[in-house]
Short mmCIF file of C-alpha atoms in Angstrom, two decimals:
data_model
loop_
_atom_site.label_atom_id
_atom_site.label_comp_id
_atom_site.label_asym_id
_atom_site.label_seq_id
_atom_site.Cartn_x
_atom_site.Cartn_y
_atom_site.Cartn_z
CA MET F 1 0.12 0.03 -0.04
CA ALA F 2 1.37 3.46 -0.81
CA PHE F 3 0.82 5.53 2.36
CA ARG F 4 -1.47 8.46 1.62
CA GLY F 5 -0.76 11.73 3.28
CA SER F 6 2.56 10.46 4.92
CA LEU F 7 4.25 13.82 5.20
CA GLY F 8 1.08 15.39 6.62
CA LEU F 9 0.68 12.65 9.25
CA LEU F 10 4.32 12.76 10.15
CA THR F 11 4.08 16.64 10.60
CA ALA F 12 1.02 16.25 12.74
CA VAL F 13 2.67 13.42 14.87
CA ILE F 14 5.76 15.67 15.37
CA VAL F 15 3.60 18.49 16.74
CA VAL F 16 2.32 16.21 19.47
CA ALA F 17 5.62 14.43 20.18
CA LEU F 18 6.45 16.83 23.02
CA THR F 19 4.54 15.58 25.99
CA SER F 20 5.53 13.27 28.85
CA ALA F 21 2.24 11.42 28.57
CA THR F 22 3.20 8.52 30.81
CA ALA F 23 3.79 10.68 33.74
CA ALA F 24 0.13 10.52 34.12
CA GLN F 25 0.47 6.80 34.78
CA THR F 26 2.52 6.98 37.96
CA ALA F 27 -0.65 6.91 40.20
CA LYS F 28 -3.62 4.75 40.06
CA PRO F 29 -5.84 6.19 37.14
CA PRO F 30 -9.34 7.62 38.07
CA LYS F 31 -12.34 5.71 36.95
CA ARG F 32 -13.71 6.63 33.44
CA PRO F 33 -16.70 8.98 33.84
CA LYS F 34 -19.96 7.64 32.50
CA LEU F 35 -20.90 9.30 29.30
CA ALA F 36 -24.25 9.84 27.67
CA ALA F 37 -25.89 6.82 25.96
CA GLY F 38 -24.29 6.34 22.50
CA ALA F 39 -21.30 8.54 23.16
CA ASP F 40 -18.07 7.60 21.49
CA THR F 41 -15.94 6.36 24.53
CA ASN F 42 -12.80 6.57 22.28
CA ASP F 43 -13.22 10.28 21.73
CA ALA F 44 -11.01 12.57 23.76
CA ARG F 45 -13.19 15.65 22.87
CA VAL F 46 -16.31 13.84 24.36
CA TYR F 47 -14.45 13.36 27.72
CA TYR F 48 -13.15 16.98 27.54
CA ASP F 49 -16.60 18.37 27.05
CA ARG F 50 -17.92 16.18 29.81
CA GLY F 51 -15.22 17.72 32.03
CA VAL F 52 -16.21 21.22 31.17
CA LEU F 53 -19.74 20.47 32.07
CA LEU F 54 -18.87 19.07 35.45
CA LEU F 55 -16.13 21.64 36.41
CA ARG F 56 -18.05 23.93 38.68
CA ARG F 57 -20.19 21.38 40.36
CA GLU F 58 -18.01 18.27 40.56
CA PRO F 59 -14.30 19.42 39.87
CA TRP F 60 -13.00 15.89 40.98
CA ALA F 61 -15.24 14.21 38.39
CA ALA F 62 -14.14 16.78 35.88
CA ALA F 63 -10.44 16.07 36.55
CA ALA F 64 -11.19 12.40 35.87
CA ALA F 65 -12.76 13.28 32.43
CA PHE F 66 -9.84 15.57 31.55
CA TYR F 67 -7.40 12.80 32.53
CA TRP F 68 -8.97 10.31 30.17
CA ALA F 69 -9.10 12.91 27.38
CA SER F 70 -5.24 13.20 27.85
CA ARG F 71 -4.89 9.42 27.76
CA LEU F 72 -6.89 9.01 24.56
CA GLU F 73 -5.03 12.03 22.92
CA PRO F 74 -1.60 12.46 24.64
CA GLY F 75 -0.61 15.33 22.43
CA TRP F 76 -3.48 17.72 23.35
CA PRO F 77 -2.36 20.58 25.56
CA GLU F 78 -5.73 21.83 26.62
CA ALA F 79 -6.36 18.30 28.34
CA TYR F 80 -3.41 18.76 30.63
CA TYR F 81 -4.16 22.42 31.26
CA ALA F 82 -7.73 21.46 32.15
CA GLN F 83 -6.71 18.83 34.65
CA ARG F 84 -4.70 21.48 36.46
CA VAL F 85 -7.77 23.75 36.56
CA ALA F 86 -9.82 21.01 37.93
CA GLY F 87 -7.24 19.83 40.52
CA LEU F 88 -7.09 23.45 41.92
CA LEU F 89 -10.93 23.92 41.93
CA ALA F 90 -11.42 20.45 43.72
CA GLN F 91 -9.62 21.73 46.79
CA GLU F 92 -10.73 25.19 48.10
CA ASN F 93 -8.08 25.82 50.61
CA LEU F 94 -5.27 24.94 48.10
CA LEU F 95 -7.04 26.94 45.48
CA ILE F 96 -7.05 30.10 47.81
CA GLY F 97 -3.68 29.68 49.09
CA TYR F 98 -2.31 29.13 45.47
CA LEU F 99 -3.78 32.26 43.96
CA GLU F 100 -3.07 34.40 46.93
CA GLY F 101 0.56 33.34 46.55
CA SER F 102 0.96 31.59 49.81
CA ARG F 103 4.60 30.29 49.94
CA SER F 104 3.87 26.95 51.66
CA VAL F 105 0.91 26.14 49.21
CA VAL F 106 2.90 27.24 46.09
CA ARG F 107 5.87 25.05 47.00
CA SER F 108 3.97 22.06 48.22
CA PRO F 109 4.25 18.69 46.41
CA GLN F 110 0.50 18.65 45.41
CA THR F 111 0.94 22.14 43.86
CA ARG F 112 4.01 21.17 42.10
CA GLN F 113 2.26 18.12 40.63
CA LEU F 114 -0.55 20.38 39.34
CA ASP F 115 2.06 22.81 37.89
CA SER F 116 3.69 19.95 36.10
CA LEU F 117 0.55 19.66 34.00
CA GLU F 118 0.69 23.32 33.06
CA TYR F 119 4.39 22.76 32.19
CA ARG F 120 3.50 19.83 29.96
CA ALA F 121 0.76 21.90 28.07
CA GLN F 122 3.25 24.56 27.56
CA ARG F 123 5.75 22.36 26.06
CA LEU F 124 3.12 21.04 23.56
CA ASN F 125 2.02 24.52 22.63
CA PRO F 126 3.39 27.60 24.52
CA PHE F 127 0.43 29.63 23.01
CA PHE F 128 -2.67 27.50 23.83
CA LEU F 129 -5.73 29.38 24.73
CA ARG F 130 -6.62 29.44 28.49
CA ASP F 131 -10.33 29.46 28.10
CA LEU F 132 -10.98 27.79 31.50
CA ASP F 133 -9.21 30.48 33.49
CA GLU F 134 -12.47 32.26 34.21
CA THR F 135 -13.92 29.10 35.61
CA LEU F 136 -10.94 28.88 37.84
CA PHE F 137 -10.96 32.34 39.14
CA ALA F 138 -14.76 32.11 39.58
CA GLY F 139 -14.18 29.11 41.76
CA TYR F 140 -11.56 31.13 43.76
CA LEU F 141 -14.31 33.91 44.31
CA ILE F 142 -16.88 31.34 45.18
CA ALA F 143 -14.61 29.86 47.92
CA ILE F 144 -13.91 33.34 49.32
CA TYR F 145 -17.47 34.44 49.37
CA LYS F 146 -18.53 30.98 50.70
CA ARG F 147 -16.27 31.58 53.86
CA GLN F 148 -17.72 35.06 54.13
CA ARG F 149 -21.26 33.90 53.94
CA SER F 150 -20.64 31.11 56.23
CA ARG F 151 -19.34 33.44 58.84
CA ALA F 152 -22.39 35.62 58.48
CA GLY F 153 -24.83 32.83 58.49
CA GLU F 154 -25.97 33.47 54.89
CA ARG F 155 -27.11 30.92 52.25
CA PRO F 156 -24.13 29.54 50.36
CA LEU F 157 -23.48 30.29 46.69
CA ASP F 158 -24.70 27.83 43.99
CA PRO F 159 -21.66 27.19 41.80
CA THR F 160 -24.03 26.36 38.88
CA ASP F 161 -25.91 29.46 39.02
CA ASP F 162 -24.24 31.11 35.93
CA ALA F 163 -26.08 34.48 36.41
CA GLU F 164 -24.96 34.97 40.02
CA ILE F 165 -21.37 33.74 39.36
CA ARG F 166 -21.27 35.99 36.37
CA PHE F 167 -22.43 38.96 38.70
CA LEU F 168 -19.88 37.99 41.29
CA VAL F 169 -17.18 37.93 38.72
CA ASP F 170 -18.13 41.31 37.16
CA GLN F 171 -18.38 42.79 40.67
CA TYR F 172 -14.86 41.74 41.29
CA LEU F 173 -13.62 43.29 38.15
CA ARG F 174 -15.21 46.60 39.05
CA SER F 175 -13.70 46.47 42.47
CA GLY F 176 -10.29 47.56 41.35
CA LEU F 177 -8.61 44.69 43.30
CA ASN F 178 -5.92 42.25 42.15
CA VAL F 179 -5.12 43.35 38.66
CA GLY F 180 -3.48 40.08 37.79
CA VAL F 181 -6.69 38.31 38.39
CA ARG F 182 -8.56 40.75 36.27
CA ALA F 183 -6.01 40.39 33.50
CA ALA F 184 -6.30 36.74 33.43
CA LEU F 185 -10.12 36.83 33.49
CA ALA F 186 -10.07 39.29 30.61
CA ALA F 187 -7.76 37.08 28.52
CA SER F 188 -9.98 33.98 29.39
CA ARG F 189 -13.03 35.95 28.03
CA ARG F 190 -10.85 36.82 24.97
CA ARG F 191 -10.88 40.49 25.73
CA PHE F 192 -7.40 40.66 24.79
CA ARG F 193 -6.87 44.39 24.45
CA GLU F 194 -8.26 44.82 28.12
CA ALA F 195 -5.93 41.92 29.33
CA LEU F 196 -2.93 43.55 27.83
CA GLU F 197 -3.71 46.96 29.49
CA TYR F 198 -4.15 45.22 32.88
CA TYR F 199 -0.75 43.32 32.61
CA ARG F 200 0.86 46.68 31.41
CA GLN F 201 -0.40 48.41 34.62
CA MET F 202 1.18 45.49 36.57
CA LEU F 203 4.71 45.94 35.21
CA PRO F 204 5.92 48.82 37.40
CA GLU F 205 4.60 47.18 40.56
CA TYR F 206 6.75 44.02 40.16
CA ARG F 207 10.46 43.63 40.66
CA HIS F 208 10.45 40.32 38.67
CA LYS F 209 8.46 40.90 35.50
CA ALA F 210 9.24 37.84 33.36
CA TRP F 211 5.98 36.08 33.97
CA ILE F 212 3.93 39.33 33.21
CA ARG F 213 5.81 39.72 29.93
CA THR F 214 5.19 36.06 29.16
CA GLU F 215 1.54 36.43 29.57
CA ARG F 216 1.61 39.54 27.34
CA ALA F 217 3.54 37.51 24.80
CA ARG F 218 0.88 34.84 24.64
CA ILE F 219 -1.84 37.42 24.09
CA PHE F 220 0.15 39.19 21.39
CA TYR F 221 0.75 35.93 19.63
CA VAL F 222 -3.03 34.99 19.76
CA VAL F 223 -4.10 38.37 18.13
CA GLY F 224 -1.40 38.09 15.53
CA ALA F 225 1.09 40.69 16.81
CA HIS F 226 3.99 38.49 16.54
CA ASP F 227 6.62 41.25 16.68
CA SER F 228 5.12 42.49 19.86
CA ALA F 229 5.36 38.91 21.24
CA LEU F 230 8.93 38.64 20.51
CA VAL F 231 9.70 41.91 22.12
CA GLU F 232 8.03 40.61 25.34
CA LEU F 233 9.59 37.20 25.23
CA ASN F 234 13.10 38.76 24.62
CA GLU F 235 12.52 41.24 27.69
CA ALA F 236 11.45 38.07 29.71
CA LEU F 237 14.47 36.15 28.65
CA SER F 238 16.89 39.11 29.47
CA GLU F 239 15.58 39.20 32.95
CA LEU F 240 15.75 35.48 33.54
CA ARG F 241 19.48 35.55 32.29
CA GLN F 242 20.19 38.31 34.87
CA LEU F 243 18.50 36.49 37.69
CA ASP F 244 19.72 32.95 36.70
CA THR F 245 16.49 31.51 37.79
CA ALA F 246 13.77 29.52 36.20
CA ARG F 247 10.81 29.77 38.50
CA LEU F 248 9.40 33.16 39.52
CA THR F 249 5.77 32.43 39.93
CA GLN F 250 3.30 29.61 40.54
CA VAL F 251 4.06 28.12 37.12
CA TYR F 252 7.24 27.54 35.27
CA VAL F 253 8.86 30.34 33.31
CA SER F 254 12.14 28.84 32.07
CA ARG F 255 14.57 30.12 29.51
CA GLU F 256 14.27 26.92 27.46
CA MET F 257 10.42 27.32 27.28
CA LEU F 258 10.66 31.07 26.31
CA GLU F 259 13.26 30.23 23.51
CA HIS F 260 10.84 27.46 22.41
CA ALA F 261 8.15 29.95 22.13
CA VAL F 262 10.60 32.45 20.22
CA GLY F 263 11.27 29.54 17.81
CA VAL F 264 7.57 28.90 17.15
CA ILE F 265 7.00 32.68 16.38
CA HIS F 266 9.86 32.62 13.93
CA GLN F 267 8.76 29.46 12.35
CA ALA F 268 5.16 30.61 12.00
CA ALA F 269 6.58 33.67 10.19
CA GLY F 270 8.56 31.42 7.77
CA ASP F 271 11.96 32.35 9.21
CA THR F 272 13.34 28.81 9.73
CA ALA F 273 16.95 30.10 10.24
CA ALA F 274 15.84 32.27 13.30
CA ALA F 275 13.52 29.40 14.54
CA ARG F 276 16.51 26.89 14.42
CA GLN F 277 18.73 29.37 16.33
CA ALA F 278 15.98 29.75 18.98
CA TYR F 279 15.52 25.95 19.35
CA GLY F 280 19.28 25.52 19.61
CA ARG F 281 19.40 28.10 22.34
CA ALA F 282 16.74 26.23 24.17
CA LEU F 283 18.92 23.10 24.08
CA GLN F 284 21.84 25.16 25.31
CA GLU F 285 19.79 25.98 28.35
CA ASN F 286 18.56 22.37 28.92
CA LEU F 287 19.99 19.72 26.59
CA ALA F 288 17.25 17.26 27.91
CA TYR F 289 14.51 19.56 26.64
CA ALA F 290 13.09 17.04 24.11
CA ALA F 291 10.68 19.52 22.45
CA SER F 292 13.49 21.37 20.92
CA HIS F 293 15.11 18.18 19.45
CA VAL F 294 11.67 17.37 17.85
CA LEU F 295 11.14 20.73 16.42
CA LEU F 296 14.54 20.84 15.00
CA ALA F 297 13.92 17.51 13.51
CA GLY F 298 10.74 18.91 11.92
CA LEU F 299 12.82 21.86 10.34
CA ASP F 300 15.36 19.26 9.12
CA LEU F 301 12.50 17.37 7.37
CA LEU F 302 11.26 20.49 5.75
CA GLY F 303 14.71 21.01 4.41
CA GLY F 304 14.92 17.50 3.03
CA ASP F 305 17.54 16.39 5.57
CA THR F 306 16.27 13.16 6.89
CA ALA F 307 19.62 11.97 8.26
CA THR F 308 19.76 14.99 10.58
CA ALA F 309 16.10 14.64 11.50
CA LEU F 310 16.67 10.99 12.58
CA SER F 311 19.66 11.91 14.64
CA GLU F 312 17.57 14.68 16.58
CA PHE F 313 14.87 12.19 17.13
CA GLU F 314 17.38 9.70 18.51
CA LEU F 315 18.57 12.32 20.87
CA ALA F 316 14.92 13.17 21.80
CA VAL F 317 14.30 9.45 22.64
CA GLN F 318 17.48 9.35 24.69
CA VAL F 319 16.43 12.21 26.92
CA ALA F 320 12.74 11.36 27.04
CA PRO F 321 12.43 7.64 26.73
CA ALA F 322 9.01 7.40 28.24
CA GLU F 323 7.13 9.78 25.84
CA ALA F 324 4.83 7.69 23.59
CA PRO F 325 3.99 10.46 20.97
CA LEU F 326 7.63 10.99 20.49
CA ARG F 327 8.21 7.37 19.88
CA VAL F 328 5.31 7.32 17.43
CA ALA F 329 6.76 10.26 15.34
CA TYR F 330 10.22 8.54 15.36
CA GLY F 331 8.73 5.37 14.40
CA LEU F 332 6.94 6.81 11.49
CA LEU F 333 10.08 8.56 10.26
CA LEU F 334 12.05 5.30 10.59
CA ALA F 335 9.51 3.46 8.59
CA GLN F 336 9.53 5.96 5.83
CA THR F 337 13.37 6.15 5.61
CA GLY F 338 13.80 2.18 5.12
CA HIS F 339 14.16 1.08 8.79
CA PRO F 340 10.95 -0.90 9.44
CA GLU F 341 12.45 -3.22 12.09
CA ASP F 342 13.65 -0.12 14.27
CA ALA F 343 10.25 1.52 13.72
CA VAL F 344 8.31 -1.52 15.10
CA VAL F 345 10.53 -1.37 18.28
CA HIS F 346 9.51 2.18 18.95
CA LEU F 347 5.93 1.79 17.95
CA ARG F 348 5.32 -1.36 20.18
CA ARG F 349 7.01 0.65 23.07
CA ALA F 350 4.71 3.57 22.39
CA ALA F 351 1.74 1.18 22.54
CA GLU F 352 2.94 -0.19 26.06
CA LEU F 353 3.45 3.27 27.36
CA GLU F 354 0.02 4.45 26.16
CA PRO F 355 -2.34 1.53 25.75
CA TYR F 356 -5.31 3.73 25.02
CA TYR F 357 -3.61 5.77 22.22
CA ALA F 358 -4.79 4.68 18.78
CA THR F 359 -2.09 6.03 16.58
CA PRO F 360 0.84 3.53 17.43
CA HIS F 361 -1.44 0.69 16.46
CA TYR F 362 -2.33 2.11 13.20
CA LEU F 363 1.43 2.58 12.28
CA LEU F 364 2.14 -0.93 13.39
CA GLY F 365 -0.34 -2.00 10.84
CA TYR F 366 1.00 0.22 8.25
CA VAL F 367 4.68 -0.97 8.70
CA ALA F 368 3.42 -4.61 8.78
CA GLU F 369 1.80 -3.91 5.40
CA LEU F 370 4.83 -2.37 3.89
CA GLN F 371 6.78 -5.66 5.04
CA GLY F 372 4.02 -7.72 3.25
CA ASN F 373 2.86 -9.18 6.48
CA ARG F 374 -0.90 -9.27 6.09
CA GLU F 375 -1.86 -10.80 9.42
CA ASP F 376 0.28 -8.36 11.50
CA ALA F 377 -1.29 -5.65 9.35
CA LEU F 378 -4.75 -6.66 10.10
CA ALA F 379 -4.01 -7.01 13.83
CA GLY F 380 -2.54 -3.49 13.93
CA TYR F 381 -5.40 -1.92 12.05
CA ARG F 382 -8.06 -3.71 14.11
CA ALA F 383 -6.31 -2.66 17.26
CA PHE F 384 -6.44 0.95 15.85
CA LEU F 385 -10.14 0.81 15.20
CA ALA F 386 -10.84 -0.53 18.71
CA ARG F 387 -9.14 2.71 20.21
CA ALA F 388 -9.69 5.45 17.60
CA SER F 389 -12.69 7.67 17.71
CA ALA F 390 -15.26 7.66 14.88
CA ARG F 391 -14.07 11.24 13.88
CA ASP F 392 -10.54 10.26 13.61
CA ARG F 393 -9.43 11.13 10.01
CA LEU F 394 -7.76 7.84 9.59
CA HIS F 395 -10.79 5.95 10.76
CA ASP F 396 -12.70 5.13 7.59
CA MET F 397 -9.50 4.59 5.47
CA VAL F 398 -8.30 1.85 7.97
CA ALA F 399 -11.77 0.36 7.98
CA GLN F 400 -11.54 -0.05 4.22
CA ARG F 401 -7.96 -1.47 4.42
CA ILE F 402 -9.11 -4.09 6.76
CA VAL F 403 -11.83 -4.97 4.09
CA ASP F 404 -9.18 -5.01 1.40
CA LEU F 405 -6.78 -7.11 3.36
CA SER F 406 -9.21 -9.69 4.70
CA PRO F 407 -9.36 -13.07 3.07
#
């Protein structure tokens, strides 16, 4: 079979080959949430939407739904970000202490574990949209007002009363308190100009400004002001180099992460030379930053240099051996460059690391078919269909291949 869309799939897989997906398996996984009758239990989006629906009333259940979204689609940054939001909302004392900057809370192992989800999401896409921040800060306000009302003997807030919660949030925004919260809320509502102004107001008030500039860079990128985003990121990098520190706020603001973001902006603008330099600087900061190895491999492939791309992938696998999407991307490239046996090794390991992830099984079937092994090809394709959502763009093609190959 001539593989259709091989470069397109390889590019897509490279994009998702940046997450430490198996870190989620270190603890006992939560039970899968029940879905509506007839729902596709292989569809990460269905679990994500279920989590959003549950987020205010049952944040623990929402966290489980987001967890399963990330297991089905380990290259989706919003699924990790949403897990962090749900984890904070599920524990009111932790949420209040975290957003108010309590040192003991911010440095606690529980908080660091939640922050690692944010870090993972940023490695996948430093500019993903943070649409759940409004729900997060609304939860913070609910927790604060719940304490106040309890002390006053008043009725508690209903976290599902959208009108009351919206009023509460708007009242807070008008209060003139905590400009940082108002900035994040405005960004979450996609009022980007307003958010940029709030963050601008904060700059003179903070000695360490890298995280503020990073947030401004995210917004500038989203609205297409890439030059302004670069200015902010370079200012943040300058500060971090002077301070020689990588952690200034509750979430990670590291030099390698910011160089990664700089590279993404240059690559989006078509300046591959500048992008390559930025990814290289990220590796100078942290040679074990697998994302930059993968992004450099992508640039090598665009330039037709498969040998160097393979070398970058090999380095990435060495520093991040437990990343299933990374092994999937490497396996596909190996298969397409005449190394099917090596490809199978990485694809099988990816399937072991993430047993609910459909793509490794499709590629195992594809490689087996390239080798003329019909039985293994059928086994791989059937395993893919057992795990893939009905909306997966490969679903119908694979179903047809099973028909074509069946005796």
